Amino acid sequence: MKNTKRGFTLVELLVVIAIIGMLVALLLPAIQQARESARRMQCANKLKQLSLGIHNYESAHKGFPYGCYSWADDCDPARWDGSTKRWYEDHNWYSYVMAYIDQTAIHQMIDFDYMMSHVKNYEARTTKCPNFSCPSDIGQVENEWNHKNWAKLRSNYVCNWGNTNYAQTNIGSPGTDEDLDGEGYDPNNQRFRGAPFVPKRNNPMQRIKDGLSNTLMMSETLVLPHTGSAWGGPISEVSVSVGGQTFNGFRTPNSEDGDSVIQHPSAAICASNGIPTPKKVSGHLNQIFTARSHHPGGVNASRCDGAVSFYSDDISAFVWQALSTAAGTEQIKKEDEI
């Protein structure tokens, strides 16, 4: 009897392909979820190392480093001479912490007698530092704009500026420039009540009256691609205004309310990295920048004791604002923080 080898029919082949396709479709979300989980853990580890670096700085200098330089210094571009220090282009906590996060080589490049925009600091400000990049932020482009009068590095990690605006003042009355959300006072009637980071000086740890474990130290933000204008990519540019180095606790993580800036990046630029279009305010000191990330459901944030947790987008405004104050004496439950 003659043996014949029978191959797959076209119908059988199509069935096999369909089954394989279904299996891939079922497995792909699980694979993506596992990858994001790994990225979130890597992000948390970076935040942990930065927080430990800040603690090491505090041990050596008896205070947390400058949140930013003072806005009270000379801000007249006509008087820029390469050494006059102005708040939007001078050193902040990133520069000072380099030596404490195993980035001694970059720290040694920095000449602190000159602002970051000065040619003497060109190499320092154009050297990529992986410590400041969240692996989930696919929109980040580090150090890609280097204008002679603006020193822009990129970071996803920002320090806690408090339940306030850039001026570290109480949010204002309805109808004023400080009425940043159009609704007047903060609905929880929160006041500023201090922050762990302040401008132009080290802030002693003793000023954190709420306790280190009850006060946020750092969180995440998102980086925009730059268009070449002053605010084309503001929401995480180190050494340039509030979005470079700080976040405000006024709004909860990943708030659908846009941040408040003096000049608008375009809606398309913001949408390219999942950021709500910012609102416009009249002055630098009225700006607000919110903790944001591409981790589904929340942001990583560290507390002043160095512990890192994942905070939900659904955290109550009262709890988030309470965690953002350094001396608010608010009473919150640990189970309400997550």
CSV table of C-alpha atoms in Angstrom, one decimal:
chain,number,residue,atom,x,y,z
A,1,MET,CA,0.0,0.0,0.0
A,2,LYS,CA,1.4,3.4,-1.0
A,3,ASN,CA,2.0,5.9,1.8
A,4,THR,CA,1.3,9.6,1.1
A,5,LYS,CA,2.3,12.6,3.2
A,6,ARG,CA,-0.5,15.0,3.9
A,7,GLY,CA,0.3,18.6,4.6
A,8,PHE,CA,-1.8,21.4,6.1
A,9,THR,CA,-4.7,22.5,4.2
A,10,LEU,CA,-5.2,26.3,3.8
A,11,VAL,CA,-8.0,26.3,6.3
A,12,GLU,CA,-6.0,24.5,8.9
A,13,LEU,CA,-3.0,26.9,8.4
A,14,LEU,CA,-5.3,29.9,8.8
A,15,VAL,CA,-6.7,28.4,12.0
A,16,VAL,CA,-3.2,27.8,13.4
A,17,ILE,CA,-2.2,31.4,12.6
A,18,ALA,CA,-5.4,32.7,14.2
A,19,ILE,CA,-4.7,30.7,17.4
A,20,ILE,CA,-1.1,32.1,17.5
A,21,GLY,CA,-2.4,35.6,17.0
A,22,MET,CA,-4.9,35.2,19.9
A,23,LEU,CA,-2.2,33.9,22.2
A,24,VAL,CA,0.1,36.8,21.3
A,25,ALA,CA,-2.8,39.2,21.9
A,26,LEU,CA,-3.4,37.7,25.3
A,27,LEU,CA,0.2,37.7,26.3
A,28,LEU,CA,1.3,41.1,25.0
A,29,PRO,CA,-0.5,43.2,27.7
A,30,ALA,CA,1.0,41.0,30.4
A,31,ILE,CA,4.5,41.5,28.9
A,32,GLN,CA,4.0,45.2,28.7
A,33,GLN,CA,2.7,45.3,32.2
A,34,ALA,CA,5.8,43.4,33.4
A,35,ARG,CA,8.1,45.8,31.5
A,36,GLU,CA,6.4,48.8,33.0
A,37,SER,CA,6.6,47.3,36.5
A,38,ALA,CA,10.3,46.9,36.0
A,39,ARG,CA,10.6,50.5,34.7
A,40,ARG,CA,8.6,51.8,37.7
A,41,MET,CA,10.9,49.9,40.1
A,42,GLN,CA,14.0,51.3,38.3
A,43,CYS,CA,12.5,54.8,38.6
A,44,ALA,CA,11.9,54.3,42.4
A,45,ASN,CA,15.5,53.1,42.8
A,46,LYS,CA,16.8,56.3,41.1
A,47,LEU,CA,14.6,58.4,43.3
A,48,LYS,CA,15.9,56.5,46.4
A,49,GLN,CA,19.5,57.2,45.4
A,50,LEU,CA,18.8,60.9,44.8
A,51,SER,CA,17.1,61.1,48.2
A,52,LEU,CA,20.1,59.4,49.9
A,53,GLY,CA,22.4,61.8,48.1
A,54,ILE,CA,20.4,64.7,49.5
A,55,HIS,CA,20.7,63.2,53.0
A,56,ASN,CA,24.5,62.9,52.5
A,57,TYR,CA,24.6,66.5,51.4
A,58,GLU,CA,22.6,67.5,54.5
A,59,SER,CA,25.0,65.7,56.8
A,60,ALA,CA,27.9,67.6,55.3
A,61,HIS,CA,26.3,71.0,55.0
A,62,LYS,CA,23.7,71.0,57.8
A,63,GLY,CA,20.7,71.5,55.5
A,64,PHE,CA,19.0,70.4,52.3
A,65,PRO,CA,20.5,72.1,49.2
A,66,TYR,CA,19.1,75.2,47.5
A,67,GLY,CA,15.8,74.4,45.8
A,68,CYS,CA,16.7,77.1,43.3
A,69,TYR,CA,18.5,80.4,43.3
A,70,SER,CA,16.8,83.5,44.4
A,71,TRP,CA,14.5,85.4,42.0
A,72,ALA,CA,15.5,88.6,43.8
A,73,ASP,CA,18.8,88.7,42.0
A,74,ASP,CA,19.5,90.6,38.8
A,75,CYS,CA,17.0,89.5,36.1
A,76,ASP,CA,17.9,92.1,33.5
A,77,PRO,CA,19.3,90.4,30.4
A,78,ALA,CA,21.0,93.6,29.3
A,79,ARG,CA,23.3,93.3,32.3
A,80,TRP,CA,24.3,89.7,31.7
A,81,ASP,CA,28.1,89.5,31.9
A,82,GLY,CA,28.7,85.9,32.5
A,83,SER,CA,29.0,86.2,36.2
A,84,THR,CA,25.9,88.0,37.4
A,85,LYS,CA,23.7,85.4,39.0
A,86,ARG,CA,20.1,85.2,38.0
A,87,TRP,CA,17.5,82.9,39.5
A,88,TYR,CA,16.5,81.2,36.2
A,89,GLU,CA,20.0,80.1,35.1
A,90,ASP,CA,22.0,79.6,38.3
A,91,HIS,CA,22.7,76.5,40.3
A,92,ASN,CA,20.1,74.6,42.2
A,93,TRP,CA,20.0,71.3,44.1
A,94,TYR,CA,21.1,69.3,41.0
A,95,SER,CA,24.5,71.0,40.9
A,96,TYR,CA,25.1,70.6,44.6
A,97,VAL,CA,24.0,66.9,44.9
A,98,MET,CA,26.2,65.6,42.1
A,99,ALA,CA,29.1,64.9,44.4
A,100,TYR,CA,26.8,62.7,46.6
A,101,ILE,CA,25.3,60.5,43.9
A,102,ASP,CA,28.5,59.1,42.4
A,103,GLN,CA,28.7,61.9,39.8
A,104,THR,CA,31.9,63.4,41.1
A,105,ALA,CA,33.3,63.9,37.6
A,106,ILE,CA,30.4,66.2,36.7
A,107,HIS,CA,30.6,68.0,40.0
A,108,GLN,CA,34.3,68.7,39.4
A,109,MET,CA,33.4,70.3,36.0
A,110,ILE,CA,31.1,72.9,37.7
A,111,ASP,CA,32.5,76.3,38.5
A,112,PHE,CA,30.2,77.6,41.2
A,113,ASP,CA,31.6,81.1,40.8
A,114,TYR,CA,29.7,81.3,37.5
A,115,MET,CA,26.2,80.6,36.5
A,116,MET,CA,25.3,77.4,34.6
A,117,SER,CA,24.9,79.4,31.4
A,118,HIS,CA,28.5,80.5,31.4
A,119,VAL,CA,31.0,79.0,29.0
A,120,LYS,CA,33.0,77.7,32.0
A,121,ASN,CA,30.1,75.4,32.7
A,122,TYR,CA,29.5,74.3,29.2
A,123,GLU,CA,30.9,70.8,29.6
A,124,ALA,CA,29.1,70.3,32.9
A,125,ARG,CA,25.7,71.3,31.5
A,126,THR,CA,26.0,69.2,28.3
A,127,THR,CA,27.1,66.0,30.0
A,128,LYS,CA,24.4,63.4,30.2
A,129,CYS,CA,23.5,62.2,33.7
A,130,PRO,CA,21.4,59.0,33.8
A,131,ASN,CA,20.5,59.5,37.4
A,132,PHE,CA,17.9,62.1,36.4
A,133,SER,CA,16.0,60.1,33.8
A,134,CYS,CA,12.8,58.0,34.3
A,135,PRO,CA,12.8,55.0,32.0
A,136,SER,CA,9.0,55.4,31.4
A,137,ASP,CA,9.2,58.9,30.1
A,138,ILE,CA,9.7,58.2,26.4
A,139,GLY,CA,9.4,61.9,25.6
A,140,GLN,CA,12.6,63.0,27.3
A,141,VAL,CA,15.4,64.5,25.4
A,142,GLU,CA,18.3,65.4,27.6
A,143,ASN,CA,20.4,68.6,27.2
A,144,GLU,CA,19.3,69.2,23.6
A,145,TRP,CA,19.1,72.9,23.8
A,146,ASN,CA,22.0,75.0,24.9
A,147,HIS,CA,21.4,78.7,24.3
A,148,LYS,CA,24.2,81.0,25.5
A,149,ASN,CA,21.9,82.7,28.0
A,150,TRP,CA,19.9,79.7,29.2
A,151,ALA,CA,21.3,76.6,30.8
A,152,LYS,CA,19.0,73.7,30.3
A,153,LEU,CA,19.6,70.2,31.5
A,154,ARG,CA,16.7,67.7,31.7
A,155,SER,CA,15.4,65.8,34.7
A,156,ASN,CA,12.3,63.8,35.7
A,157,TYR,CA,13.0,64.2,39.4
A,158,VAL,CA,12.1,67.4,41.2
A,159,CYS,CA,12.1,68.6,44.8
A,160,ASN,CA,9.1,69.5,46.9
A,161,TRP,CA,8.5,73.2,46.8
A,162,GLY,CA,5.4,73.0,49.1
A,163,ASN,CA,1.7,73.6,48.9
A,164,THR,CA,2.2,76.9,47.1
A,165,ASN,CA,3.3,78.6,44.0
A,166,TYR,CA,6.9,79.5,42.8
A,167,ALA,CA,7.0,82.4,45.2
A,168,GLN,CA,6.3,80.1,48.1
A,169,THR,CA,3.3,82.2,49.3
A,170,ASN,CA,-0.3,81.4,50.1
A,171,ILE,CA,-2.6,80.9,47.1
A,172,GLY,CA,-4.4,84.2,46.5
A,173,SER,CA,-8.0,85.5,46.4
A,174,PRO,CA,-10.5,85.0,43.6
A,175,GLY,CA,-9.8,87.3,40.6
A,176,THR,CA,-6.2,87.9,41.4
A,177,ASP,CA,-3.1,86.8,39.5
A,178,GLU,CA,-2.6,84.1,42.2
A,179,ASP,CA,-6.1,82.7,41.5
A,180,LEU,CA,-4.4,80.0,39.5
A,181,ASP,CA,-7.2,77.5,39.0
A,182,GLY,CA,-10.0,80.1,38.6
A,183,GLU,CA,-11.7,78.9,41.8
A,184,GLY,CA,-10.1,81.2,44.3
A,185,TYR,CA,-8.7,79.8,47.5
A,186,ASP,CA,-7.6,76.2,47.7
A,187,PRO,CA,-10.8,74.2,48.4
A,188,ASN,CA,-9.2,72.5,51.4
A,189,ASN,CA,-8.2,75.9,52.9
A,190,GLN,CA,-4.6,74.9,53.0
A,191,ARG,CA,-1.9,77.5,53.6
A,192,PHE,CA,1.7,77.3,52.5
A,193,ARG,CA,3.2,76.3,55.9
A,194,GLY,CA,6.7,75.7,54.7
A,195,ALA,CA,8.6,73.3,52.4
A,196,PRO,CA,11.8,71.2,52.7
A,197,PHE,CA,13.5,73.2,49.9
A,198,VAL,CA,13.8,77.0,49.7
A,199,PRO,CA,15.6,79.4,47.4
A,200,LYS,CA,19.1,80.6,47.8
A,201,ARG,CA,20.1,78.8,51.0
A,202,ASN,CA,20.4,75.4,52.6
A,203,ASN,CA,17.3,74.5,54.6
A,204,PRO,CA,18.0,72.8,58.0
A,205,MET,CA,16.2,69.5,58.6
A,206,GLN,CA,15.0,70.8,61.9
A,207,ARG,CA,12.6,73.1,60.0
A,208,ILE,CA,10.6,70.1,58.9
A,209,LYS,CA,8.3,70.2,61.9
A,210,ASP,CA,5.8,67.7,60.5
A,211,GLY,CA,8.4,64.9,60.7
A,212,LEU,CA,10.6,63.5,58.0
A,213,SER,CA,8.3,60.5,57.3
A,214,ASN,CA,5.3,62.8,56.9
A,215,THR,CA,6.8,65.2,54.4
A,216,LEU,CA,7.6,64.7,50.7
A,217,MET,CA,11.1,65.3,49.6
A,218,MET,CA,11.0,64.6,45.8
A,219,SER,CA,8.6,63.4,43.1
A,220,GLU,CA,8.5,63.0,39.3
A,221,THR,CA,7.6,65.2,36.5
A,222,LEU,CA,7.5,64.9,32.7
A,223,VAL,CA,9.9,66.3,30.1
A,224,LEU,CA,8.7,68.0,26.9
A,225,PRO,CA,10.6,68.1,23.6
A,226,HIS,CA,12.0,71.6,23.1
A,227,THR,CA,11.0,73.9,20.3
A,228,GLY,CA,13.6,76.6,20.9
A,229,SER,CA,11.4,79.1,22.7
A,230,ALA,CA,11.8,79.9,26.4
A,231,TRP,CA,8.8,77.8,27.4
A,232,GLY,CA,8.7,75.2,24.6
A,233,GLY,CA,9.7,72.6,27.0
A,234,PRO,CA,9.5,73.9,30.5
A,235,ILE,CA,8.1,71.2,32.6
A,236,SER,CA,11.4,69.6,33.4
A,237,GLU,CA,14.4,71.8,32.5
A,238,VAL,CA,17.0,72.0,35.2
A,239,SER,CA,18.2,75.5,36.1
A,240,VAL,CA,15.3,77.2,34.3
A,241,SER,CA,12.4,78.4,36.5
A,242,VAL,CA,10.1,76.3,38.6
A,243,GLY,CA,9.6,73.5,36.2
A,244,GLY,CA,13.2,72.6,36.1
A,245,GLN,CA,13.8,71.7,39.7
A,246,THR,CA,10.6,71.7,41.8
A,247,PHE,CA,7.0,70.6,42.0
A,248,ASN,CA,4.1,72.2,43.9
A,249,GLY,CA,1.7,70.2,46.0
A,250,PHE,CA,-1.2,72.4,45.2
A,251,ARG,CA,-2.6,69.9,42.7
A,252,THR,CA,-2.7,66.1,43.0
A,253,PRO,CA,-0.4,63.9,40.8
A,254,ASN,CA,-1.1,63.8,37.1
A,255,SER,CA,-3.9,66.4,37.6
A,256,GLU,CA,-6.0,67.0,34.5
A,257,ASP,CA,-5.7,70.7,35.3
A,258,GLY,CA,-2.8,72.1,33.3
A,259,ASP,CA,0.2,73.6,35.0
A,260,SER,CA,0.4,77.4,35.3
A,261,VAL,CA,3.2,79.1,33.4
A,262,ILE,CA,3.9,82.6,32.1
A,263,GLN,CA,4.3,81.4,28.4
A,264,HIS,CA,2.5,78.6,26.8
A,265,PRO,CA,4.1,75.7,25.0
A,266,SER,CA,1.7,74.7,22.3
A,267,ALA,CA,-1.1,72.2,22.9
A,268,ALA,CA,0.5,69.8,20.4
A,269,ILE,CA,3.9,69.9,22.2
A,270,CYS,CA,2.2,69.0,25.5
A,271,ALA,CA,0.0,66.3,23.9
A,272,SER,CA,3.1,64.7,22.5
A,273,ASN,CA,4.0,63.7,26.0
A,274,GLY,CA,0.6,63.4,27.6
A,275,ILE,CA,0.7,66.7,29.5
A,276,PRO,CA,-2.4,68.9,29.8
A,277,THR,CA,-2.0,72.3,28.1
A,278,PRO,CA,-0.8,74.8,30.8
A,279,LYS,CA,-2.7,77.8,31.8
A,280,LYS,CA,-1.2,81.3,31.5
A,281,VAL,CA,-0.4,83.5,34.5
A,282,SER,CA,1.0,87.0,34.5
A,283,GLY,CA,4.2,86.5,36.4
A,284,HIS,CA,7.0,84.0,37.2
A,285,LEU,CA,6.1,83.8,40.9
A,286,ASN,CA,2.6,82.7,40.2
A,287,GLN,CA,3.6,79.5,38.4
A,288,ILE,CA,2.6,76.0,39.5
A,289,PHE,CA,4.0,72.7,38.3
A,290,THR,CA,2.5,69.4,39.2
A,291,ALA,CA,4.0,65.9,39.9
A,292,ARG,CA,3.5,63.8,36.8
A,293,SER,CA,4.6,60.5,35.3
A,294,HIS,CA,3.9,57.9,32.7
A,295,HIS,CA,3.5,55.2,35.3
A,296,PRO,CA,-0.2,54.1,35.1
A,297,GLY,CA,-2.2,55.4,38.0
A,298,GLY,CA,0.3,57.6,39.9
A,299,VAL,CA,3.8,58.8,40.6
A,300,ASN,CA,6.8,57.7,42.6
A,301,ALA,CA,7.8,60.1,45.4
A,302,SER,CA,10.2,60.0,48.3
A,303,ARG,CA,9.7,61.4,51.8
A,304,CYS,CA,12.3,63.3,53.7
A,305,ASP,CA,13.3,60.2,55.6
A,306,GLY,CA,14.4,58.7,52.3
A,307,ALA,CA,11.6,56.2,51.9
A,308,VAL,CA,10.0,55.9,48.4
A,309,SER,CA,6.3,55.1,47.8
A,310,PHE,CA,4.0,55.1,44.8
A,311,TYR,CA,1.2,57.7,45.2
A,312,SER,CA,-2.1,57.2,43.4
A,313,ASP,CA,-3.6,59.8,41.1
A,314,ASP,CA,-6.7,59.4,43.3
A,315,ILE,CA,-5.1,60.5,46.5
A,316,SER,CA,-7.2,63.2,48.1
A,317,ALA,CA,-6.1,66.8,47.6
A,318,PHE,CA,-6.0,67.4,51.4
A,319,VAL,CA,-3.6,64.4,52.0
A,320,TRP,CA,-1.3,65.4,49.1
A,321,GLN,CA,-1.1,69.0,50.2
A,322,ALA,CA,-0.5,67.9,53.8
A,323,LEU,CA,2.4,65.7,52.7
A,324,SER,CA,3.7,68.7,50.8
A,325,THR,CA,4.0,71.0,53.8
A,326,ALA,CA,7.0,70.9,56.1
A,327,ALA,CA,5.3,72.6,59.1
A,328,GLY,CA,1.5,72.2,58.6
A,329,THR,CA,0.8,70.0,61.7
A,330,GLU,CA,-1.9,68.2,59.7
A,331,GLN,CA,-3.2,64.9,60.9
A,332,ILE,CA,-3.3,62.2,58.2
A,333,LYS,CA,-3.6,58.4,58.3
A,334,LYS,CA,-0.9,56.3,56.7
A,335,GLU,CA,-3.6,54.3,54.8
A,336,ASP,CA,-4.8,57.5,53.2
A,337,GLU,CA,-1.4,58.3,51.7
A,338,ILE,CA,-1.5,55.6,49.0
